[in-house]
Amino acid sequence: MCGIFAYIGHEKAALECIKGLKKLEYRGYDSAGMAGFHEGALRFVKAAGKLHRLEEKLAESAHNFSSAISHTRWATHGKPTENNAHPHFDEQQHVAVVHNGIIENHVALRHEMVQQGINFSSETDTEVIAQLMGLSPTGHIVEKVSYVLGRLRGSMAVALLHKDYPDTLIAFSRECPLIVALDPITGQAMIASDSNALPSMDLDITYLGQDEIALIKKGEVLFFDKAGKPLHKKQERLGHDMHLVSKQGFDHFMLKEIFEQPDTIRAAFMGRLNEESATVEFEGLNLTPADFLNVKRVLILGCGTSYHAGCIAARLLEEYARVPAQPAIASEFRYQNPIISPDTLVIAISQSGETADTVAAVREAKAKGATILAICNIKGSLLTREADSTIYLKAGPEISVCSTKAFTSQLTVLALFGLYMARLRHVGRDEGKRFIQELYQLPQLVMSVLEKAPLLQELAVKYSRYNHFFYLGRQAMFYTALEGALKLKELSYIEASGYPAGEMKHGPIALLDEDLPVIAFACNRQTQDKLLSNLQECKARGAPLIVFAFEGDTDSTSLATDIFHIPSTSDALAAIPVSVASQLFAYYTALARGTDIDQPRNLAKSVTVE
Ligand code: AGP
């Protein structure tokens, strides 16, 4: 939800922090701020709005910080103003704090301290951390942090500076991700919300665990548990050849990531398909075929786009592996009293692996004995540490807030998993081989959609003046419609509803007229005739019909106001090429309407608060 970056090493700490924040801005961009030591004095700079505002203010004041903490914010408590920008301080301005997460007992703590005569200066929950640090009993900094950790409820990744420790960065975390990195050669040390923000050099990194504390000096990192007992933690080497995140000539990260999909879909299945035995081999799977054969029910958890991938996967598992499978929205599931047994497999889908609702739902399922399989894109993320096993997307960093390549990689990995489960049960080798051939075709299918991007841009420009859309489909195309509508909403702020085509006549059709275009995903052979009837009903009400149909589908073509042809594939895999076309339609609509494509208003890449 927010991005944290801290640095200690050479004098250019402010510059290092700006470089780090630039790679974290996709986690939130309402405001930004920095605090650092300059000649032993603790100073700070804050700015509302995007990161470049903070850069401009820093340039005016030439801060040669020897160490600094910095933050880019997605507002949870308190408006996105400069005053609410992090860092926040105690009353004496001895402690500076940046924070990601939500302090759930901040109201009670604020009230308690106001009663003690403490004056607060912001509307944020974060300020209670700084004020508590300022009030904590005298003693070593670790004892102070341990005291504060004991008072706080909720989720937090915190980096702080204390005036008595000008040569030290202090960090602690609970539920939210925080990485400590040390350059073994120069001794430079950093704290970051995720590894994307770290400079591309050889670094020894450590993930802070639950209620763990870190003291970071130049060349030295010490860890402690919440009682203040020293901890020895495993370090991992992050190679200097880390994938450099750049737009590579595209106008936006989103367009680059859309065009990466032939490669990322290939990366999702390469090295995992065993053609001889017509099945799948996932590397590093800690669960055995026997474990999967014992599975009597599958629950698939996720949020947003990841939930949509789960819906499509659930149908595929039931259809082909004949195992009962239900999708569930993680933020709903975690407050139900789910019926889980040891033979329930929970598949948790999350690109970031940091979505608080998904992680919390997984913990609820674990508490009831479920086995957890994570489908994730970020190694070492919170979800992968909670799961019994993880299948990685291998999609590379997804920077644009709106998920595109991660979604089609999720669908590809889940199709592989469906084949794996089906071949464990009753699907024969020949059918398995046929499915594998279809998977091998996917990159080319997607490439042929991408080659027709100019047609989608024309469509998008033609319809960009409308402010309401229905996205309709049946079976997997209904869930694809949900995802298509979400993309249009997120990117262009247009009201778009994904709906089961068969449901329109039960009420929503009352909305249709010539000002409400219907986008129909017709790529489901099993229900094609029924969908055509639904489209007739829509057309009869005057609604413009934009139909995405398989090449050669003349029935849909004759009905459509505008048609976009999708290269033919099976119903099981059609969501992938259709989604790529739908992503481009949403992208070009947003371009035509001039919205901020990589960082849409009010959004953040990973929602690490509930
Ligand atoms: C995707 O376009 C959205 N920005 C959002 O719905 C996202 O899919 C959701 O927040 C889940 O994120 P995750 O996959 O990282 O858990």
Tab-separated table of C-alpha atoms in Angstrom, residues 299 301 333 338 340 346 360-372:
chain	number	residue	atom	x	y	z
A	299	LEU	CA	-10.954	-23.520	-2.543
A	301	LEU	CA	-8.739	-17.450	-2.784
A	333	PHE	CA	-13.894	-15.605	2.974
A	338	PRO	CA	-15.519	-21.832	6.269
A	340	ILE	CA	-12.470	-26.806	5.794
A	346	VAL	CA	-6.608	-23.952	-0.699
A	360	ALA	CA	-5.309	-13.241	6.283
A	361	ALA	CA	-7.728	-15.606	4.505
A	362	VAL	CA	-4.907	-18.117	4.070
A	363	ARG	CA	-4.111	-17.947	7.774
A	364	GLU	CA	-7.775	-18.626	8.558
A	365	ALA	CA	-7.769	-21.655	6.230
A	366	LYS	CA	-4.479	-22.915	7.712
A	367	ALA	CA	-5.927	-22.655	11.211
A	368	LYS	CA	-8.637	-25.069	10.071
A	369	GLY	CA	-6.163	-27.583	8.695
A	370	ALA	CA	-6.153	-26.802	4.957
A	371	THR	CA	-3.109	-27.364	2.759
A	372	ILE	CA	-2.060	-24.104	1.091
